[in-house]
PDB file of C-alpha atoms in Angstrom:
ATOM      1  CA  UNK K   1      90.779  38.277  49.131  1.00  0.00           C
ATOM      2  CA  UNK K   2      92.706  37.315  45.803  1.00  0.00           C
ATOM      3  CA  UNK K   3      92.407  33.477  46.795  1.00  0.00           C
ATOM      4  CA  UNK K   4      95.500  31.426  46.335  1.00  0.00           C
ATOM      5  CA  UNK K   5      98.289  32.387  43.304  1.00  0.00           C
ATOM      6  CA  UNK K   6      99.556  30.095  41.247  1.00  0.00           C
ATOM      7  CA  UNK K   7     102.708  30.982  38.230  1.00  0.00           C
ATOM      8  CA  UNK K   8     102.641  30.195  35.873  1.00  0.00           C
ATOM      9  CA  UNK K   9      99.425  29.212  34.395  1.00  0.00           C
ATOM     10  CA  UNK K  10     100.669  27.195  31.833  1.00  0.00           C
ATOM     11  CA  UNK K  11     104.199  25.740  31.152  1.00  0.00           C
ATOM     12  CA  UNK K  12     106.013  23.573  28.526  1.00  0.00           C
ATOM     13  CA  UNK K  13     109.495  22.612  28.699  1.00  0.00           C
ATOM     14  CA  UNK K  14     111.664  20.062  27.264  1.00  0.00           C
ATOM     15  CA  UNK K  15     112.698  16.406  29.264  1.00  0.00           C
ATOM     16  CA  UNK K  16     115.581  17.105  31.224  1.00  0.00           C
ATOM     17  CA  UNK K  17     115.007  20.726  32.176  1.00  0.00           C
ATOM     18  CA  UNK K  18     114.212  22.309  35.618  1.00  0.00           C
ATOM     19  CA  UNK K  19     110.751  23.208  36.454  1.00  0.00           C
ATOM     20  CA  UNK K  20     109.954  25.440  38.838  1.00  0.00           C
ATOM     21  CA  UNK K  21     106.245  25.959  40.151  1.00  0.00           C
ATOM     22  CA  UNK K  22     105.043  29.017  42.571  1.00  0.00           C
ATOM     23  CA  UNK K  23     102.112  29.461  44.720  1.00  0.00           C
ATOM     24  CA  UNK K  24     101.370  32.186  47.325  1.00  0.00           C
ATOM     25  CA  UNK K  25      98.389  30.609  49.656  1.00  0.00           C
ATOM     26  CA  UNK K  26      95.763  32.710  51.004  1.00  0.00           C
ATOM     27  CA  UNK K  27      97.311  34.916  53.692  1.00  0.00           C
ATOM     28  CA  UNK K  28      96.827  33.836  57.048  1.00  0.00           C
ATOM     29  CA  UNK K  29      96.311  30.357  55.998  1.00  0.00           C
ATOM     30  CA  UNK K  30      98.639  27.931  57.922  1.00  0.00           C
ATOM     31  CA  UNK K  31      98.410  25.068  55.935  1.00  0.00           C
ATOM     32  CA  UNK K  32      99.434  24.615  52.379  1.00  0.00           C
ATOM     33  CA  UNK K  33      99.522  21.829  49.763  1.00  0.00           C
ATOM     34  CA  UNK K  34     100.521  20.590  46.798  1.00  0.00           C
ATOM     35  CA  UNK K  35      98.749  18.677  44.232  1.00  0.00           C
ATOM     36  CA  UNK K  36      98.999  16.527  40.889  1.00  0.00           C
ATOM     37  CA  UNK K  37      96.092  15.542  38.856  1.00  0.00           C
ATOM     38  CA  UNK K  38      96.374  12.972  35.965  1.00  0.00           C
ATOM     39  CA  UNK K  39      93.681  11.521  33.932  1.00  0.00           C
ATOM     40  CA  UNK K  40      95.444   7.893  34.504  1.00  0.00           C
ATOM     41  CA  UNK K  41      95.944   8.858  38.429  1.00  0.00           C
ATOM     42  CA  UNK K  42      93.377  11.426  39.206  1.00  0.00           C
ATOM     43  CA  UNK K  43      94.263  13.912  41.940  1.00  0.00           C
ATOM     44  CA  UNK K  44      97.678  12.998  44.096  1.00  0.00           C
ATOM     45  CA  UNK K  45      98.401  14.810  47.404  1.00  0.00           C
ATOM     46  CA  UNK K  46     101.986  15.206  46.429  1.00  0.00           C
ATOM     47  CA  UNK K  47     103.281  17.079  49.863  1.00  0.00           C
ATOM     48  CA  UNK K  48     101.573  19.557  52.820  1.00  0.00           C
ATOM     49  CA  UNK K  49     103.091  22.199  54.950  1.00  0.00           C
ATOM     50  CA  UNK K  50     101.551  23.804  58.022  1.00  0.00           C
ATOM     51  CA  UNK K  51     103.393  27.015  59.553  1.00  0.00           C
ATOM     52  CA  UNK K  52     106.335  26.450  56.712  1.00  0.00           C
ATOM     53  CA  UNK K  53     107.270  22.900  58.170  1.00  0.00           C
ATOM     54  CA  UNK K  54     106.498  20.032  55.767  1.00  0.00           C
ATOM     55  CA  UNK K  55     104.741  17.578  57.597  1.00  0.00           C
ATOM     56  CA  UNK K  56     104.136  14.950  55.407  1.00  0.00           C
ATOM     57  CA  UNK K  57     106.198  14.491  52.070  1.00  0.00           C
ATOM     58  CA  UNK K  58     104.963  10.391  51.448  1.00  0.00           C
ATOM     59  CA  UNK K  59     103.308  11.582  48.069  1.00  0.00           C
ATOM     60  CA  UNK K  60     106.200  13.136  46.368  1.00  0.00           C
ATOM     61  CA  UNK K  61     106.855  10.511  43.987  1.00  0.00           C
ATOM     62  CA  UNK K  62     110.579  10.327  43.856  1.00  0.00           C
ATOM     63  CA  UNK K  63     113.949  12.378  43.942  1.00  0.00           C
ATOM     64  CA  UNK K  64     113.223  15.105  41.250  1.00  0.00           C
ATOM     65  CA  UNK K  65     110.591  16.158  43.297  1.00  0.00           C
ATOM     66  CA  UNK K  66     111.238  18.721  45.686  1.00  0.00           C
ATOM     67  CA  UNK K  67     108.918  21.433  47.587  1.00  0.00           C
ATOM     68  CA  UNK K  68     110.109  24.409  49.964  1.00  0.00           C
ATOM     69  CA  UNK K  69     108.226  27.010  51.884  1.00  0.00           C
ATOM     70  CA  UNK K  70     110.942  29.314  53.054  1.00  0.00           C
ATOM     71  CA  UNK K  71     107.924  31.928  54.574  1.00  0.00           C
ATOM     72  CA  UNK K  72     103.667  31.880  55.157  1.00  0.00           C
ATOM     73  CA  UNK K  73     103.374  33.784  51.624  1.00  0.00           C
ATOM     74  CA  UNK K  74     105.543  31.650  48.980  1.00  0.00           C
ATOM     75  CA  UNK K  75     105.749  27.965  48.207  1.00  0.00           C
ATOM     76  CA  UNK K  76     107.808  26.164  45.360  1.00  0.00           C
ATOM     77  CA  UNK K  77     107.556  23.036  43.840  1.00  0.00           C
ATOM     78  CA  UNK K  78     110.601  22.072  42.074  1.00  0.00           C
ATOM     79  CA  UNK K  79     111.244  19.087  38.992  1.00  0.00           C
ATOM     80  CA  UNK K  80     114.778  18.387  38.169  1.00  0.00           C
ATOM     81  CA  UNK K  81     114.957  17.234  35.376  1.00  0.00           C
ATOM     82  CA  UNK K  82     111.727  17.063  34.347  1.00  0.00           C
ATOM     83  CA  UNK K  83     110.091  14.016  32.401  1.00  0.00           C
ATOM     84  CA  UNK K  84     107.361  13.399  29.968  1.00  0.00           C
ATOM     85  CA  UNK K  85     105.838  11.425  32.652  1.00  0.00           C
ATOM     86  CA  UNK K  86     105.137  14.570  34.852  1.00  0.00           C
ATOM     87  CA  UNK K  87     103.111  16.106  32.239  1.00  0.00           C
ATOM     88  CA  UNK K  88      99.492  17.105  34.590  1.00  0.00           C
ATOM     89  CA  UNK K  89      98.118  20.021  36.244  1.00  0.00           C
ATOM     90  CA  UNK K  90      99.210  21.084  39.605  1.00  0.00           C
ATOM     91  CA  UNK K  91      97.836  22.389  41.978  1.00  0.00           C
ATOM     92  CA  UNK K  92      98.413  24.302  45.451  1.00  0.00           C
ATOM     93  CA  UNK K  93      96.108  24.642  48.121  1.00  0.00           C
ATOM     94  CA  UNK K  94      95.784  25.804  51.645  1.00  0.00           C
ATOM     95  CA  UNK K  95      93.112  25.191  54.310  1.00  0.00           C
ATOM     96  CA  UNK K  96      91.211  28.219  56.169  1.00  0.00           C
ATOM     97  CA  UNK K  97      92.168  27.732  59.867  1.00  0.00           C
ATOM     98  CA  UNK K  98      91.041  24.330  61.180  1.00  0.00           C
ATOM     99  CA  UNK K  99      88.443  23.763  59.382  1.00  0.00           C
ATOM    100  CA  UNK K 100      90.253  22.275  57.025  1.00  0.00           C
ATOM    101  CA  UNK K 101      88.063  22.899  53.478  1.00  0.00           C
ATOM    102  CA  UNK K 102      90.742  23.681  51.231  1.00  0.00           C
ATOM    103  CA  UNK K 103      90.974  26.775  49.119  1.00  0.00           C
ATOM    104  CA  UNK K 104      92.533  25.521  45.766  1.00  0.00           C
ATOM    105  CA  UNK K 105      94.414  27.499  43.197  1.00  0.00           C
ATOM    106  CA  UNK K 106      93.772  27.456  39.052  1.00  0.00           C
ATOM    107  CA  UNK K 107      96.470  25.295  38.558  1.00  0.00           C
ATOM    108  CA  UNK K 108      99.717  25.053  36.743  1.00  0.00           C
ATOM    109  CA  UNK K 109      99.127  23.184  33.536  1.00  0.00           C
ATOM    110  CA  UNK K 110     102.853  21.391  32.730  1.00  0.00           C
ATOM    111  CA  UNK K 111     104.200  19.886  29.577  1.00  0.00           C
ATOM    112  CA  UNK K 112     106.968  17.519  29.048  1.00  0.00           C
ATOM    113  CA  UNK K 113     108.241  17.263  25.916  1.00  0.00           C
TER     114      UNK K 113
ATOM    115  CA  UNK X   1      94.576   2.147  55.273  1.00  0.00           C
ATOM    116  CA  UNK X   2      92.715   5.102  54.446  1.00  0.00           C
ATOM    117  CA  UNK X   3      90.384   5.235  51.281  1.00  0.00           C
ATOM    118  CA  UNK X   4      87.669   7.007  49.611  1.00  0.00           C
ATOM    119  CA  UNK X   5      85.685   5.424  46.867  1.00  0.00           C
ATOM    120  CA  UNK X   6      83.172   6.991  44.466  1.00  0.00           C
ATOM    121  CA  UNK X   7      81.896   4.054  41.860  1.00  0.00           C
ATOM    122  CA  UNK X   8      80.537   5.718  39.623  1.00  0.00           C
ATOM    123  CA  UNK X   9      82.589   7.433  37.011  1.00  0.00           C
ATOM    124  CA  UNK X  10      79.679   9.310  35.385  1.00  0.00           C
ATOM    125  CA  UNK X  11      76.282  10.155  35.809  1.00  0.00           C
ATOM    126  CA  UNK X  12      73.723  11.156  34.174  1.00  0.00           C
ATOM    127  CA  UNK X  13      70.072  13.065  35.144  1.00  0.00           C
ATOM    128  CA  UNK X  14      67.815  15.007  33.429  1.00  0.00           C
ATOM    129  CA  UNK X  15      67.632  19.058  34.826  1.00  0.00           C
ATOM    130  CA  UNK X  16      64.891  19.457  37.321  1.00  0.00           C
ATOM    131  CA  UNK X  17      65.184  15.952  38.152  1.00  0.00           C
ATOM    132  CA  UNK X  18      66.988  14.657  41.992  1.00  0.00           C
ATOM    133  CA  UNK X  19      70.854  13.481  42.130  1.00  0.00           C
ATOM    134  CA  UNK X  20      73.062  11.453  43.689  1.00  0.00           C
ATOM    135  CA  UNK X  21      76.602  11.236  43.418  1.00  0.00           C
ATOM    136  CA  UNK X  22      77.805   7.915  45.647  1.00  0.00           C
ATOM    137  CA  UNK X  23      80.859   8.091  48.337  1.00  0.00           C
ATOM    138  CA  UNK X  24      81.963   5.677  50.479  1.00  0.00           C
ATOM    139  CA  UNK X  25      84.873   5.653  53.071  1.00  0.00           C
ATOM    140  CA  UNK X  26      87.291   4.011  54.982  1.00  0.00           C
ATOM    141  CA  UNK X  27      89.260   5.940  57.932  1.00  0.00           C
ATOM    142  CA  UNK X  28      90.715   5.106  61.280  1.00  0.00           C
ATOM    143  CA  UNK X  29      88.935   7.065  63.574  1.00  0.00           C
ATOM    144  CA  UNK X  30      86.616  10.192  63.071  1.00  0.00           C
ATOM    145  CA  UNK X  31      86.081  11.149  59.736  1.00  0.00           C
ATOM    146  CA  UNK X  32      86.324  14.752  58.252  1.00  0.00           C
ATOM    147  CA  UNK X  33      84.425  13.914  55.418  1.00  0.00           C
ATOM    148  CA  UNK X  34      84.236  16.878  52.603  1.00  0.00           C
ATOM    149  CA  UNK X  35      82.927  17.129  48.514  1.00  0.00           C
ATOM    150  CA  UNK X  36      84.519  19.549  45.602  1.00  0.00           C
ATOM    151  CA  UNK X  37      83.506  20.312  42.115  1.00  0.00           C
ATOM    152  CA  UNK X  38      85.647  20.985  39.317  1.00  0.00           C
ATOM    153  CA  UNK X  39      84.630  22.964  36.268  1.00  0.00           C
ATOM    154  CA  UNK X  40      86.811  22.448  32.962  1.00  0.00           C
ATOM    155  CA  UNK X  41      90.190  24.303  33.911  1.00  0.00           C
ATOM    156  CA  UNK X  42      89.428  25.416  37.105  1.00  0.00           C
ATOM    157  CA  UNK X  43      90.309  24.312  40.699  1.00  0.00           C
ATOM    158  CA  UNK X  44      88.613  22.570  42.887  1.00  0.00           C
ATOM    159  CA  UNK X  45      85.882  24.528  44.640  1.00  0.00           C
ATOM    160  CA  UNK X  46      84.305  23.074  48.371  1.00  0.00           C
ATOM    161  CA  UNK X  47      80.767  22.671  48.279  1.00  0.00           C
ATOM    162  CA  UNK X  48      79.935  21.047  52.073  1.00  0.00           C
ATOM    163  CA  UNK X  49      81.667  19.283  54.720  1.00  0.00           C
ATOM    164  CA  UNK X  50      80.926  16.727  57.515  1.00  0.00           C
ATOM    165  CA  UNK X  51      82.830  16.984  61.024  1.00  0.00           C
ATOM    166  CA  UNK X  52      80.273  16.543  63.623  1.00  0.00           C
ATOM    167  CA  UNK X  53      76.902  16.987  64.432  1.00  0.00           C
ATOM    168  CA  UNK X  54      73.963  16.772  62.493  1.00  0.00           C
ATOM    169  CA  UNK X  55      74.391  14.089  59.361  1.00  0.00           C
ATOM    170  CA  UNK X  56      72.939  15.868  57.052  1.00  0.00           C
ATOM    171  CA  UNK X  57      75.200  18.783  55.677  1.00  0.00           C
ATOM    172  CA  UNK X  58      73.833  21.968  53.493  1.00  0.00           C
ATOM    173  CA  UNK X  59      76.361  23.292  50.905  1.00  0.00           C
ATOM    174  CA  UNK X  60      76.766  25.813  48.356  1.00  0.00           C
ATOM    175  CA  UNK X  61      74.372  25.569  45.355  1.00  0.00           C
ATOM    176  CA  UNK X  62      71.951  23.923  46.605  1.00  0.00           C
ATOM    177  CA  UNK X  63      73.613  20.938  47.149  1.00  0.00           C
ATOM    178  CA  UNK X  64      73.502  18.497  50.594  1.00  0.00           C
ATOM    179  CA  UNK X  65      75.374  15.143  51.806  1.00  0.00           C
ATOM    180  CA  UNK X  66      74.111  12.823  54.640  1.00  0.00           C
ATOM    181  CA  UNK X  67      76.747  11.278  56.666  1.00  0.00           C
ATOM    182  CA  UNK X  68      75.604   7.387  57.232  1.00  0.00           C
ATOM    183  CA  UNK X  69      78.230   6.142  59.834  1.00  0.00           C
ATOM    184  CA  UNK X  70      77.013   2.341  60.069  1.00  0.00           C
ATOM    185  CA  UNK X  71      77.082   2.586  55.492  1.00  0.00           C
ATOM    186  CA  UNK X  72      80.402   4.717  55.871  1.00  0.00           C
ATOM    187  CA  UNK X  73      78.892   6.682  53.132  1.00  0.00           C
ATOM    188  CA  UNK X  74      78.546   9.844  52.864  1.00  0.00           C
ATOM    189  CA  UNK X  75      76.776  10.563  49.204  1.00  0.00           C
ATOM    190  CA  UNK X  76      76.292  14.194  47.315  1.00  0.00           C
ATOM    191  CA  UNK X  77      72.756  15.363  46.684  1.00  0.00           C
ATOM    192  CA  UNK X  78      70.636  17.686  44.999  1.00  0.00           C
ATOM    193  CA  UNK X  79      66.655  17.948  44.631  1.00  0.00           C
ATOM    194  CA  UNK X  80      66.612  19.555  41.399  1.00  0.00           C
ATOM    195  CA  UNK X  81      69.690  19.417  39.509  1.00  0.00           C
ATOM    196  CA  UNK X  82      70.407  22.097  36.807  1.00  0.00           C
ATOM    197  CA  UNK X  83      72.788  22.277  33.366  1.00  0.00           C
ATOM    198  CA  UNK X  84      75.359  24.423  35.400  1.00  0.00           C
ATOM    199  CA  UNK X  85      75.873  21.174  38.100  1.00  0.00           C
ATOM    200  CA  UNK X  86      77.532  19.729  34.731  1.00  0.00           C
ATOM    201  CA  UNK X  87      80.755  19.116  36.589  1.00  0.00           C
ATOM    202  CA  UNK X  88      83.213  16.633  38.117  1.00  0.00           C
ATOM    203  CA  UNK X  89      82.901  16.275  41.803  1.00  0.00           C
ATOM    204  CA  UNK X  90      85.215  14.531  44.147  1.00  0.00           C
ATOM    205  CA  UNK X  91      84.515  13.602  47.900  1.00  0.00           C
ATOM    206  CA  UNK X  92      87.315  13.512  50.391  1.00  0.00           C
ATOM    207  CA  UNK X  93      88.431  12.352  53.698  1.00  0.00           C
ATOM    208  CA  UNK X  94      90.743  13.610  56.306  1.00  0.00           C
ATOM    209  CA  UNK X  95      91.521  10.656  58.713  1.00  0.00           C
ATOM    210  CA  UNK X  96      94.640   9.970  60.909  1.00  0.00           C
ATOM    211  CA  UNK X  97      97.007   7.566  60.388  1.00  0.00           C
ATOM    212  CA  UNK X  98     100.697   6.862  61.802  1.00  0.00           C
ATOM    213  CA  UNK X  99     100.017  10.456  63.959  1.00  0.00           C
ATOM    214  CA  UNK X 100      99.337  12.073  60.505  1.00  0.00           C
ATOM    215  CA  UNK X 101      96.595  13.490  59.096  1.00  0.00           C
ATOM    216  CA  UNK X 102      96.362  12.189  55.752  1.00  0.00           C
ATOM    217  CA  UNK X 103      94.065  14.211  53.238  1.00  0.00           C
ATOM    218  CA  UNK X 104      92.390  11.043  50.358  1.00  0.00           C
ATOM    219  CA  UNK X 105      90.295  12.763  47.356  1.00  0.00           C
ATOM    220  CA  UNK X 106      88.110   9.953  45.349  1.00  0.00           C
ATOM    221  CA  UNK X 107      89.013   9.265  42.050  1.00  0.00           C
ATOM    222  CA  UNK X 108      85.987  11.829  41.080  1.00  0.00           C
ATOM    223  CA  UNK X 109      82.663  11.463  39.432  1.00  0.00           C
ATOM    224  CA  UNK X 110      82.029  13.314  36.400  1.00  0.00           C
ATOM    225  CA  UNK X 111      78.025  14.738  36.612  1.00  0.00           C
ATOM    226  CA  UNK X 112      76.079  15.120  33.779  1.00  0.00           C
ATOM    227  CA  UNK X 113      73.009  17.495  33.732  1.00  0.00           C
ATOM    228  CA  UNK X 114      70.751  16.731  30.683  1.00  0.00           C
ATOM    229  CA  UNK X 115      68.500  19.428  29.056  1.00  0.00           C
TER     230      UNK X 115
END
């Protein structure tokens, strides 16, 4: 079991360009999530999907924000355009049946500039 | 509203001695109570979880949380910690609210294991 894939590890871009994060979730796994973690903020449930649907958005913090799951194997989150401000670590996640311990990624480490 | 609370941003014990990391809770209805550890640029890892039954929960590492309904607590510990549970650990609910499950991590405790 490779666990849940996150790309790119590590990304720095500039304000104003589009960001685009990837996660595959653990196969099988009907649930998936999306996080932020700050120091200032500590760890924000940004969005959560279960069978592709998105079933609760409330955390996405504005407009630039968006999040697809177009199948059960691939998730985006998307910035556009991208601020300083949403310099953090993100991370995806997704829940083993219904017993809902979640299985996080490494993370996505992004850099405003 | 929903809310977790741990109010202690740090603590300290010496290795070999007991631990406690404090959580306390507010959710409509039946908690799913849960705790994760973070190592330095990793994910967060599960450790234990409370949905029903007996209040006291065994983990992974040696770790164990009792679930005290009438204290809405629901606090991390260890009988002998050691320098690898140097860490930052975050409890969690899952609680229902508006017909949505709603998923609240603490603001995280970082744990620090003393030679």
């Amino acid at each position: 079991d490779a666990g849940v894939i996150q790309s790119p590890r590590h990304e720095v871009t500039e304000m104003g360009q589009e960001v685009t994060l990837r996660c595959k979730p653990i196969s099988g796994h009907d649930y998936l999530f999306w996080y932020r973690q700050t120091m200032m903020r500590g760890l924000e449930l940004l969005i959560y999907f279960n069978n592709n649907v998105p079933i609760d958005d409330s955390g996405m913090p504005e407009d630039r924000f968006s999040a697809k799951m177009p199948n059960a194997s691939f998730s985006t989150l998307k910035i556009q355009p991208s601020e300083p401000r949403d310099s953090a670590v993100y991370f995806c996640a997704s829940p083993k049946d219904r017993t809902d311990t979640q299985y996080f990624g490494p993370g996505t480490r992004l850099t405003v500039l | 509203a929903q809310s977790v609370a741990q109010p202690e941003d740090q603590v300290n014990v010496a290795e070999g001695n007991p631990l406690t990391v404090k959580c306390t809770y507010s959710v409509s209805g039946n908690p799913y109570l849960f705790w994760y550890v973070q190592y330095p640029n990793r994910g967060l890892q599960f450790l234990l979880k409370y949905i029903t039954g007996d209040n006291l929960v065994k983990g992974s590492y040696g770790f164990e949380a009792e679930f005290n309904k009438s204290q809405t607590s629901f606090h991390l510990k260890k009988p002998s910690a050691l320098v690898s549970d140097s860490a930052l650990y975050f409890c969690a609910v899952r609680g229902l609210t508006s017909g949505t499950y709603k998923y609240i991590f603490g603001t995280g405790t970082r744990l620090k294991v003393l030679a």
